[in-house]
Short mmCIF file of C-alpha atoms in Angstrom, two decimals:
data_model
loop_
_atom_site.label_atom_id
_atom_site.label_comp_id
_atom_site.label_asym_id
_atom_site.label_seq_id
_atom_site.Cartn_x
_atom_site.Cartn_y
_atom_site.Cartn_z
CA UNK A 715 -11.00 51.00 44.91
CA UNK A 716 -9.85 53.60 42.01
CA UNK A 717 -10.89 57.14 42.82
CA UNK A 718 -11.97 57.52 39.27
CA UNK A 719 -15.22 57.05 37.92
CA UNK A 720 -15.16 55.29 34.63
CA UNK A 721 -13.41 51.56 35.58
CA UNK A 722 -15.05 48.33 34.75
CA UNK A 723 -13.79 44.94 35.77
CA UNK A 724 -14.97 42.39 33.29
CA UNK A 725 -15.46 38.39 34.30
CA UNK A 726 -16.56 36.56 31.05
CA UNK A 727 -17.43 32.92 31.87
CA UNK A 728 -18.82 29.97 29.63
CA UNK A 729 -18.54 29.01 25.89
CA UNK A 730 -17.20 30.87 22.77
CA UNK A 731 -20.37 32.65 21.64
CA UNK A 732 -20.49 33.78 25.60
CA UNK A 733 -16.91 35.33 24.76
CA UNK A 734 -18.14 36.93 22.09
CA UNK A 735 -21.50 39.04 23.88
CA UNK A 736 -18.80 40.07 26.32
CA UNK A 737 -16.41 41.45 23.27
CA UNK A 738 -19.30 43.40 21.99
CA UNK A 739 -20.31 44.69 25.70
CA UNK A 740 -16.76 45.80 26.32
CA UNK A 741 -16.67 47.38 22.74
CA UNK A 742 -19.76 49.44 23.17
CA UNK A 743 -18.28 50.49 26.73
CA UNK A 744 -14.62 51.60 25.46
CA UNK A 745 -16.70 53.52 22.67
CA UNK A 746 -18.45 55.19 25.69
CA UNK A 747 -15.07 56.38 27.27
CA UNK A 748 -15.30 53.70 29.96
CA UNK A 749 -11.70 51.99 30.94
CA UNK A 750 -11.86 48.20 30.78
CA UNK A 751 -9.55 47.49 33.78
CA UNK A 752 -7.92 43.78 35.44
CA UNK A 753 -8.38 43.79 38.55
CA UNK A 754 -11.28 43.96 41.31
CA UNK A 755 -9.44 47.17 43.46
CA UNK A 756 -9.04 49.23 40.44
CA UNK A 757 -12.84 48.76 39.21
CA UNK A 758 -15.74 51.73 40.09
CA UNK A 759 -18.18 48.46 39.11
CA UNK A 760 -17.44 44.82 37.86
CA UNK A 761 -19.83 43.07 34.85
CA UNK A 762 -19.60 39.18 35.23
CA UNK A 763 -21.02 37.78 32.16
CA UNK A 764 -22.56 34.22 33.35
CA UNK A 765 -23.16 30.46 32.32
CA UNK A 766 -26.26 28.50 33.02
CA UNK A 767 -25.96 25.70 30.41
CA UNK A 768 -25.17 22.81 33.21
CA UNK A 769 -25.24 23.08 37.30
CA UNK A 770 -21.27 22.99 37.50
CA UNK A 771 -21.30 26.11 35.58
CA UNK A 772 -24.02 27.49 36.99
CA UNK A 773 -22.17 27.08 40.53
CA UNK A 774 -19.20 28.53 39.03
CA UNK A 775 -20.96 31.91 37.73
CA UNK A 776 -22.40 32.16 41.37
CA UNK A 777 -19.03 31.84 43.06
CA UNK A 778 -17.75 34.34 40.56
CA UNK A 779 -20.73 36.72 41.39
CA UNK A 780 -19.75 36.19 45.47
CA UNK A 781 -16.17 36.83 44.85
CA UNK A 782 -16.49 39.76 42.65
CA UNK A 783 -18.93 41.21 45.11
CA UNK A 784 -16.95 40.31 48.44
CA UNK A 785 -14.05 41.68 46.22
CA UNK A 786 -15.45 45.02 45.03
CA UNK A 787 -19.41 45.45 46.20
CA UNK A 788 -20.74 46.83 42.68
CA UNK A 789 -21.56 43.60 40.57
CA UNK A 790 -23.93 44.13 37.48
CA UNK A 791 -24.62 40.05 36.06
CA UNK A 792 -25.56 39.46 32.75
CA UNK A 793 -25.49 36.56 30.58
CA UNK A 794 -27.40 32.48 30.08
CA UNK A 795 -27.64 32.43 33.71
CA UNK A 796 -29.25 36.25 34.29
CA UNK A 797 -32.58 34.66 32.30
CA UNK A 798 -33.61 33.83 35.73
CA UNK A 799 -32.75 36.72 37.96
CA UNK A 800 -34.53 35.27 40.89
CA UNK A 801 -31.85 32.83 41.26
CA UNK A 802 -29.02 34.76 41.32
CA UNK A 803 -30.90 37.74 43.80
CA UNK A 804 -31.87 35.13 45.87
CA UNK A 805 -28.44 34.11 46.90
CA UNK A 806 -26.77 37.26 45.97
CA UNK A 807 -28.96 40.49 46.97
CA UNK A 808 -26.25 42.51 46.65
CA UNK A 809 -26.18 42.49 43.17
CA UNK A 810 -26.68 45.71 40.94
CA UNK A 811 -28.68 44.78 37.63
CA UNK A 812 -29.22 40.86 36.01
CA UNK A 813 -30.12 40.81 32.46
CA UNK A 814 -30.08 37.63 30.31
CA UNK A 815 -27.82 36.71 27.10
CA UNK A 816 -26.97 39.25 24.57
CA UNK A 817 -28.71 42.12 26.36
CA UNK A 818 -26.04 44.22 25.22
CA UNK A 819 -27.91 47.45 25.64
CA UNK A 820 -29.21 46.76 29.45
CA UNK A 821 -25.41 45.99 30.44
CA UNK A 822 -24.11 49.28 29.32
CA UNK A 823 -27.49 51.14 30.75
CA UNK A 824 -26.75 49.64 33.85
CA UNK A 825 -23.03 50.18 33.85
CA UNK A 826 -24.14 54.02 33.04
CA UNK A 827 -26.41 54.44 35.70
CA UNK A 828 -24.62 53.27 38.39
CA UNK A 829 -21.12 54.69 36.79
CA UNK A 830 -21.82 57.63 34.96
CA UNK A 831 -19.90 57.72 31.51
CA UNK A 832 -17.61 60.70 31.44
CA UNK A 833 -18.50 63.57 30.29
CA UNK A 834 -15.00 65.03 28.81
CA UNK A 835 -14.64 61.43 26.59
CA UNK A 836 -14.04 62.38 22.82
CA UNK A 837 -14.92 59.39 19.95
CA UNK A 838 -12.73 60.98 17.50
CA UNK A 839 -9.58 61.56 20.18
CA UNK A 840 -10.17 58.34 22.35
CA UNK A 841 -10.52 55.96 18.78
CA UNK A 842 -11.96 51.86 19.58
CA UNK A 843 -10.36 49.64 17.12
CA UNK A 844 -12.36 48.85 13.62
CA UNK A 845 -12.85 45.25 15.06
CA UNK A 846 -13.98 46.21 18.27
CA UNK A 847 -12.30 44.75 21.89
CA UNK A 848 -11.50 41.15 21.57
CA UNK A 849 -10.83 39.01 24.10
CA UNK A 850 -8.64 36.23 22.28
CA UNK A 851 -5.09 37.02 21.35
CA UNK A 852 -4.73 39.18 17.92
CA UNK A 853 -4.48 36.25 15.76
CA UNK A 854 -7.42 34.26 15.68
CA UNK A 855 -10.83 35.41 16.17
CA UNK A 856 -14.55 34.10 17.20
CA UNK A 857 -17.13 34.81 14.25
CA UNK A 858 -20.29 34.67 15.55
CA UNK A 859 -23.35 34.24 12.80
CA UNK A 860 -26.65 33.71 14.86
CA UNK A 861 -28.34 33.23 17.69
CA UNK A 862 -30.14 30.47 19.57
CA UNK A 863 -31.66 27.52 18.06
CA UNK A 864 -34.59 25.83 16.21
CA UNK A 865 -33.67 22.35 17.98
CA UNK A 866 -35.03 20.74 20.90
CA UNK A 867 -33.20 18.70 22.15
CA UNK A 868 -34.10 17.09 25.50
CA UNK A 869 -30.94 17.33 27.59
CA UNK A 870 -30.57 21.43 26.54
CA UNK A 871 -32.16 24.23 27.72
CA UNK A 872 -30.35 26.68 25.23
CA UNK A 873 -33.69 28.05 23.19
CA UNK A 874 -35.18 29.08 26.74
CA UNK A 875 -31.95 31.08 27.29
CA UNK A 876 -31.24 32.37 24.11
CA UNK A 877 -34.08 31.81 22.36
CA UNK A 878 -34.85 30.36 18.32
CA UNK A 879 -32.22 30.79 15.71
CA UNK A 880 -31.93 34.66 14.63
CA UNK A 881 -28.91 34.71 12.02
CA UNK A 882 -27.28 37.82 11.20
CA UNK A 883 -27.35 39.58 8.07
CA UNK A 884 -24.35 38.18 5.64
CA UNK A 885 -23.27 41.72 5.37
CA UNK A 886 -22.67 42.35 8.62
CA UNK A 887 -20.95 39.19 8.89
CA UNK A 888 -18.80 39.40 6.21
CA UNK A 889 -17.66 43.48 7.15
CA UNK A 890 -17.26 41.82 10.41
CA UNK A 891 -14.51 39.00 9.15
CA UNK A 892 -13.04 41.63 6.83
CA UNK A 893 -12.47 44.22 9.47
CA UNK A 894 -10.57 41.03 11.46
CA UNK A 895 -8.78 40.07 8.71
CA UNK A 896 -7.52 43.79 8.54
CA UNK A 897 -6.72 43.88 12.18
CA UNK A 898 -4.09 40.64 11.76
CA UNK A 899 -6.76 37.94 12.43
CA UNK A 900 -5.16 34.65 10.90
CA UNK A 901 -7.72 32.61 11.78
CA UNK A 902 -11.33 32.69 11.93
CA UNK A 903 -13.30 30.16 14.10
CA UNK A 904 -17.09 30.49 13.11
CA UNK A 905 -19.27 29.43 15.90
CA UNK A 906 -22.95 29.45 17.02
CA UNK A 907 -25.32 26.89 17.82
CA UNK A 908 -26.07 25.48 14.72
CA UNK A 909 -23.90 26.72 12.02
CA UNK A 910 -25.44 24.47 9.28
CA UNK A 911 -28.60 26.22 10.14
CA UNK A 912 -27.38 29.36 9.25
CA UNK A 913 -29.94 31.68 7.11
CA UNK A 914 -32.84 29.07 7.68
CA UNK A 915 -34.92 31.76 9.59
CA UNK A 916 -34.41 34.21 7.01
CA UNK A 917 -35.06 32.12 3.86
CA UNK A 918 -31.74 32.71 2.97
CA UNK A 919 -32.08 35.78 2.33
CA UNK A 920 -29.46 37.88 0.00
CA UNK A 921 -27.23 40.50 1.55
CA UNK A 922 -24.68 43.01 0.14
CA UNK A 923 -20.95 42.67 0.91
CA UNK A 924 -18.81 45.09 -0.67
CA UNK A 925 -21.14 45.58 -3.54
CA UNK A 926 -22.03 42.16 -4.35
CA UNK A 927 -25.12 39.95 -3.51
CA UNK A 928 -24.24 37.26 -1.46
CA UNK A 929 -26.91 34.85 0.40
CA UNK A 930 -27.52 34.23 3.72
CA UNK A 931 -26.88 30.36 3.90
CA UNK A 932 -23.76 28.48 4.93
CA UNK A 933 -22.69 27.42 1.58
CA UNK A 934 -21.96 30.78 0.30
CA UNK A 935 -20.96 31.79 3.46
CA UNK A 936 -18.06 29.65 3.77
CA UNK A 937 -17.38 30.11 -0.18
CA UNK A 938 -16.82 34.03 0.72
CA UNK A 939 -15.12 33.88 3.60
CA UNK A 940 -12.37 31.26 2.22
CA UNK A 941 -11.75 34.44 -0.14
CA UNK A 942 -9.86 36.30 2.92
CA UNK A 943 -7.19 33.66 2.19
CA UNK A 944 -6.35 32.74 6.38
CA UNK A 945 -7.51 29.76 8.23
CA UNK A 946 -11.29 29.21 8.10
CA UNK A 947 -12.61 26.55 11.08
CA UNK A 948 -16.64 25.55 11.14
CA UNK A 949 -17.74 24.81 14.73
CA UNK A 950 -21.10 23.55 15.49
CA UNK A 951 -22.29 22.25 12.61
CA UNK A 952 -25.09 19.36 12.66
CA UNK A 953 -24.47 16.15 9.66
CA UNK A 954 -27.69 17.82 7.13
CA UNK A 955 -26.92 16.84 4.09
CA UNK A 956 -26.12 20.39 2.78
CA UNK A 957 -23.12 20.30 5.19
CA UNK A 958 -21.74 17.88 2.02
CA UNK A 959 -21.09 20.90 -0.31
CA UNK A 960 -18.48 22.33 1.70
CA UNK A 961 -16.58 19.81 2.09
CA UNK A 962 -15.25 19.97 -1.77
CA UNK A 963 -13.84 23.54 -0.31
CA UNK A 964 -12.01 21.66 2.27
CA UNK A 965 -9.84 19.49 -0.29
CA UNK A 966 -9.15 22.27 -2.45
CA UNK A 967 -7.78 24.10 0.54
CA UNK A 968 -10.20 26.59 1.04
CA UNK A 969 -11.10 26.34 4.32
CA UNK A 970 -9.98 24.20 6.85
CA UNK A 971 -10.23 20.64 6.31
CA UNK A 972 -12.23 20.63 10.05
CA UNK A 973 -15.60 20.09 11.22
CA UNK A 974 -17.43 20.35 14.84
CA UNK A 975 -20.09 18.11 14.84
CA UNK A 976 -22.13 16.98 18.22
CA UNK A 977 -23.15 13.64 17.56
CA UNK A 978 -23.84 13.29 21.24
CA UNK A 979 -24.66 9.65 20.77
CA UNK A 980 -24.25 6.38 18.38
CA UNK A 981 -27.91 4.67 19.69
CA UNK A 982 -30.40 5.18 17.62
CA UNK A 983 -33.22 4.95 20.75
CA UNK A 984 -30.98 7.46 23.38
CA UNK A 985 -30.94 9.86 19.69
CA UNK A 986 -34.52 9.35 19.89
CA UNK A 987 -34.89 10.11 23.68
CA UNK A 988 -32.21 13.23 23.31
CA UNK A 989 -34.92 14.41 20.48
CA UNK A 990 -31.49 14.73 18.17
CA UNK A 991 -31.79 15.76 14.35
CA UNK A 992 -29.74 13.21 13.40
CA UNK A 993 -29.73 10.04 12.98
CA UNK A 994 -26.48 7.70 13.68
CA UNK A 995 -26.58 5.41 10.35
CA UNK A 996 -26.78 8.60 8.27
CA UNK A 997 -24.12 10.15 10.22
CA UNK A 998 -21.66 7.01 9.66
CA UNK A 999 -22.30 7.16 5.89
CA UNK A 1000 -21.77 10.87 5.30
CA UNK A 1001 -18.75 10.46 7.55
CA UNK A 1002 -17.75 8.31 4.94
CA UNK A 1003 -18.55 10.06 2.13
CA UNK A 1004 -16.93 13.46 3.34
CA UNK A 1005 -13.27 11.29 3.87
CA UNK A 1006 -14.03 9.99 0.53
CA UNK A 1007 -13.68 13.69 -0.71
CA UNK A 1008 -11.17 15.07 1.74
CA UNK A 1009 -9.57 12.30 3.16
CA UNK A 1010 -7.79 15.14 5.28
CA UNK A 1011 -10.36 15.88 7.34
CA UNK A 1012 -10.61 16.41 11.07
CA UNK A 1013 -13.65 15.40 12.69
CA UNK A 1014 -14.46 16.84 16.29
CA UNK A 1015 -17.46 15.73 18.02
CA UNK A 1016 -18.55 15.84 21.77
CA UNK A 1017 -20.80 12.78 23.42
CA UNK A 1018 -23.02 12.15 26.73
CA UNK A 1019 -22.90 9.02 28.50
CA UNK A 1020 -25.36 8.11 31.11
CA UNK A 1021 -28.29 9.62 29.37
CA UNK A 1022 -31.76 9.08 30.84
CA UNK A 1023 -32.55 5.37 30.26
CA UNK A 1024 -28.87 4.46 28.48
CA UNK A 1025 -28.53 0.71 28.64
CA UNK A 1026 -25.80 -1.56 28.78
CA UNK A 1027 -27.08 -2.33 24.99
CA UNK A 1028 -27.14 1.44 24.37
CA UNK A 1029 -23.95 2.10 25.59
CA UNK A 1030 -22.49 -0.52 23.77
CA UNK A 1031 -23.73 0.80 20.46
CA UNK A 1032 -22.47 4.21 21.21
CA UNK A 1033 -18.74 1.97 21.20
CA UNK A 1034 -19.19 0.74 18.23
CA UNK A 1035 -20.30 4.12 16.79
CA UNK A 1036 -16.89 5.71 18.27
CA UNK A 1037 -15.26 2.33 17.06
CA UNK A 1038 -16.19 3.17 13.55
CA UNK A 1039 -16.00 6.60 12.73
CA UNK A 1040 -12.58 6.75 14.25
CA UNK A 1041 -13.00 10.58 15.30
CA UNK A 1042 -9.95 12.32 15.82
CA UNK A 1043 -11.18 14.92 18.61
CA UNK A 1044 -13.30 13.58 21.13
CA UNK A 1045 -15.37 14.95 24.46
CA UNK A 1046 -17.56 13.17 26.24
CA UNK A 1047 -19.63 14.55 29.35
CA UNK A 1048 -21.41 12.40 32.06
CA UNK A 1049 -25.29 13.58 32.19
CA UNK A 1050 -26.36 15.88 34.41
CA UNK A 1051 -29.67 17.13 35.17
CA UNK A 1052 -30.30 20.73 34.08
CA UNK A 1053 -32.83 23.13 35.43
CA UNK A 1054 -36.02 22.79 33.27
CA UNK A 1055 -34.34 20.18 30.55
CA UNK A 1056 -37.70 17.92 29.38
CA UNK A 1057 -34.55 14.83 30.26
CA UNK A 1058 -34.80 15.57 33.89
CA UNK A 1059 -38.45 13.77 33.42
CA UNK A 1060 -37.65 11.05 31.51
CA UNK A 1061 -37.16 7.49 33.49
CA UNK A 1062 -34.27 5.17 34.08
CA UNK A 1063 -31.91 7.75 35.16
CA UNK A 1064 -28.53 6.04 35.02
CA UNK A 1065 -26.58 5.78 38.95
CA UNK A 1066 -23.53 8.10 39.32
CA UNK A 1067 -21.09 5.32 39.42
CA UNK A 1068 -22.26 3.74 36.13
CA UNK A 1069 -21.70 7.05 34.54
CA UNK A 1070 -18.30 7.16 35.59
CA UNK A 1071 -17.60 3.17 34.37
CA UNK A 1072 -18.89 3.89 31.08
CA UNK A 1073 -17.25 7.38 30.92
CA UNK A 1074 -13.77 5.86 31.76
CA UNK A 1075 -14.33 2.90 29.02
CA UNK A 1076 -15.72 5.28 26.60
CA UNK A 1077 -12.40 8.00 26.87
CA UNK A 1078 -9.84 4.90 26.94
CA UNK A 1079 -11.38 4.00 23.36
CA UNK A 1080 -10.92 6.99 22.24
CA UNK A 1081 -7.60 7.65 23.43
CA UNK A 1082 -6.70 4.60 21.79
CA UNK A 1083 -8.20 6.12 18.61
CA UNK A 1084 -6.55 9.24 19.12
CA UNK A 1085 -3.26 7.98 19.66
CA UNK A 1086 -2.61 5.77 16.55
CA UNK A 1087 -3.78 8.72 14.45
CA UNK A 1088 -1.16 11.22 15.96
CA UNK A 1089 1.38 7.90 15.74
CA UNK A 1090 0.17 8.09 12.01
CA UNK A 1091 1.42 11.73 11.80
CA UNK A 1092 4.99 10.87 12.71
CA UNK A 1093 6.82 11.97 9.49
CA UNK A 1094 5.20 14.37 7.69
CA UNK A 1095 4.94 17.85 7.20
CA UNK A 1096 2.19 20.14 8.68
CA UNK A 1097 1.32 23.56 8.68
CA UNK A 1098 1.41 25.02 12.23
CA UNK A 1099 -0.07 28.53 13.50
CA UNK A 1100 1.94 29.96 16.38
CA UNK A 1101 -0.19 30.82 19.26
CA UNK A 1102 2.87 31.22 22.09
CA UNK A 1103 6.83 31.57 22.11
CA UNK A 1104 9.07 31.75 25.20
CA UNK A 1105 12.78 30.71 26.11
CA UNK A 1106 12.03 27.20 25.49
CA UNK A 1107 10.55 26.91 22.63
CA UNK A 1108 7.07 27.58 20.53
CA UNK A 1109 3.52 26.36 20.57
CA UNK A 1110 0.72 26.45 17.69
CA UNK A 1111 -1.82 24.56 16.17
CA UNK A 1112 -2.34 22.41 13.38
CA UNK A 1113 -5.10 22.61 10.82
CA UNK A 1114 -6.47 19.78 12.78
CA UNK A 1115 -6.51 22.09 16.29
CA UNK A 1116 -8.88 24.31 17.62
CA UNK A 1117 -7.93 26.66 20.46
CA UNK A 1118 -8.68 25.44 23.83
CA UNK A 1119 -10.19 21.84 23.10
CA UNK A 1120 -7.95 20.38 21.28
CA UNK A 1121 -3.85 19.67 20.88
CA UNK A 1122 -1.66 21.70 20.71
CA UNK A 1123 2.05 21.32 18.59
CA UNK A 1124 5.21 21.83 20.62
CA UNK A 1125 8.24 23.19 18.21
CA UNK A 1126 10.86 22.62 21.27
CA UNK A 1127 14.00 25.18 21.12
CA UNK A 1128 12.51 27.27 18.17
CA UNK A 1129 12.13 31.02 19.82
CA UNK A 1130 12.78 32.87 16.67
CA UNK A 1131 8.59 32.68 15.80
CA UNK A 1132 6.24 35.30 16.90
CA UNK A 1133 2.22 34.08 17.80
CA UNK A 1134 0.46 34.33 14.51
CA UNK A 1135 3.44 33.45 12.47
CA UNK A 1136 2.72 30.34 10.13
CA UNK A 1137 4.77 27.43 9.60
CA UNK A 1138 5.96 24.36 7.81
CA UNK A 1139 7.60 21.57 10.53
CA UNK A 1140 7.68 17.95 10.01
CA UNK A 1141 6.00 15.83 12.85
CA UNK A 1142 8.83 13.93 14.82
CA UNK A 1143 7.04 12.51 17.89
CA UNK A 1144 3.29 12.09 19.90
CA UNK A 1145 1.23 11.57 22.83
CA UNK A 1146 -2.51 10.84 23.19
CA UNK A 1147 -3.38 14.32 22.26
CA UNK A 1148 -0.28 16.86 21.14
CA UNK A 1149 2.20 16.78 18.21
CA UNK A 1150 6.28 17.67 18.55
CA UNK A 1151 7.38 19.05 15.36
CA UNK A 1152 10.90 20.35 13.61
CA UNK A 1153 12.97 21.29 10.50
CA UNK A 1154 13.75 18.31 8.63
CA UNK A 1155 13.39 16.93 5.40
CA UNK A 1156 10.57 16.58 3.60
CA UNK A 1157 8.86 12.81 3.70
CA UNK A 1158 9.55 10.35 1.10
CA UNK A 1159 6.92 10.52 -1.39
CA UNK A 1160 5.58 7.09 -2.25
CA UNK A 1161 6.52 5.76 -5.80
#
């Protein structure tokens, strides 16, 4: 372990808006004069911001807590799993401090009392970036706008751990994307757990960016930010019917013609059981409607199979539901019990090997779906953003591509690029799930 005293090893586990509490912990700690370094031996004491959404990732933020403290011995946990510190002292009495999500100013306490800040650090010498430590690479950014969530939703436990929707002030959002956008951000990915919601718990109240009123709700949200002129993708966003006036913005190429939406299921009784907002006839129309408008559009959604009382008639509703709204990005998660979920009580609960039946028949559907609209892409001409370039060649993203969940576009043998560089190529071949594109002529236009 370092001799010096102001080292902190960082583990961030879990989803996106986890990514983004541990950007704003490491922030406030660089501002304190704290080094933010990679490895266990060269750490004075290691954060490990946890997951407690499902048991597999609850597992995995334990194993990370065991490692980092058979690795280094000074482990401070914070994070979804940390709302329950009992469980993690339990197995691991080793540990420092546990504090629960976005308890921003108990992490850095902690990390301050058990590794004093320095004392000869200087704010004005030892300058933080305007937009803060990020963890993603420079050219595409999470933009969180709220916490937690008015739903609930049987299967989820996220309003215990993070409470009912606060959503942040549109100012601060907005100064937040435009300090970003300054710092080479070409694409923002907005993200929380209900993005539609956004501004509901304030009565959309008006804010001030640069000098003009803007209100708190997701409309004028997304018409502001399409302003910054980059790449604009809406995840988590539930079918309301307001999520209909954005869509116009999406055809005329204001923000990205994508939306995340969890349908979670196509029965209408499991949507029932699951306590979902939605329901699935709605959602098919408005699916409908939107490619009507912006017959562009990319539609991600994620789905659970093996829900609490799913039948074989339930199941095969949730086909045809698939079947007809011809999604283009798919995930789908076998059900499993989570600490304190009001599912755990229902009946009927579905054997492990029927999970994995109708999870295998529900994923070859939808690789069949997948595949004959990537086939439909052979041809024409995309715009890519480059995320990697080596000897071989360079990889981006489509408008239809988020990071990390969905395809990527392989530009084999073109190395002159740099990551955040954006480009025309014309699709020459696909898979299931990825795109191979290169110079060539533009496609015949259709007489």
């Amino acid at each position: 372990m370092s001799n010096s005293t102001h080292k902190v090893g960082f583990v961030s586990l879990g989803c996106p808006k986890a990514l983004v509490d541990s950007e704003r912990i490491l922030t406030q700690l660089k501002i304190d004069g704290y080094d933010i370094v990679p490895s266990y031996e060269d750490a004075d004491v290691v954060v490990v911001n946890t997951c407690g959404f499902i048991d597999s990732a609850k597992q995995e933020s334990l194993d990370a807590i065991g490692e980092a403290l058979n690795e280094n011995g000074k482990v401070i946990v914070t994070g979804c799993m940390g709302k329950d510190s009992e469980e993690i002292t339990k197995i691991h009495p080793g540990v420092l401090a546990v504090s629960g999500p976005q308890a921003y100013e108990e992490v850095v306490g902690a990390v301050h009392e058990f590794v004093p800040a320095p004392t000869n650090h200087n704010p004005l010498i030892d300058l933080v970036p305007p937009q803060g430590v990020k963890l993603t690479p420079r050219h595409y950014a999470y933009l969180k706008i709220s916490e937690g969530c008015n739903h609930s939703c049987s299967f989820c436990i996220i309003p215990d751990l993070r409470g009912k929707l606060v959503s942040r002030p549109i100012g601060d959002v907005l100064e937040e994307a435009e300090r970003l956008v300054k710092a080479g951000v070409r694409e923002l990915l907005v993200i929380s757990q209900d993005t539609s919601a956004y501004g509901v718990d304030t009565k959309y109240r008006t804010g001030f960016w640069n000098g003009r009123p803007v209100k708190a709700r997701m409309q004028e949200l997304c018409e502001t930010l399409a302003e910054f002129g980059i790449w604009v993708r809406l995840h988590y966003v539930y079918p309301y019917p307001h999520v209909d006036n954005v869509i116009p913005l999406m055809a005329e190429g204001k923000l990205l013609p994508y939306l995340d939406i969890p349908f979670q299921h196509g029965s209408p009784s499991i949507l029932k059981a699951m306590k979902r907002p939605a329901a699935a006839e709605k959602s098919l129309e408005r699916i409908a409607a939107w490619r009507a408008i912006c017959p562009d559009i990319t539609l991600r959604s994620t789905f659970i199979v093996g829900f609490p009382g799913e039948t074989d008639d339930d199941f095969e509703v949730l086909l045809d539901f698939l079947d007809e709204a011809q999604l283009d990005r798919v995930g789908c998660f076998q059900y499993s019990p989570v600490d304190g979920a009001r599912a755990n009580d229902l009946p009927n609960h579905v054997p492990e090997a029927l999970k994995q039946e109708r999870w295998d028949r529900f994923m070859a559907l939808q690789q069949q779906i997948s595949t004959a609209k990537l086939q439909a892409k052979i041809g024409k001409t995309i715009e890519i953003l480059i995320d990697t370039v080596d000897e071989e060649g360079a990889v981006g993203r489509s408008t239809a591509d988020a990071p990390e969940i969905d395809g990527k576009v392989y530009l084999d043998g073109v190395v002159d690029l740099q990551p955040g560089d954006f480009v025309e190529a014309v699709v020459e071949s696909a898979d299931e799930y990825d795109l191979w594109a290169g110079p060539g002529p533009e496609p015949a236009k259709p007489e």
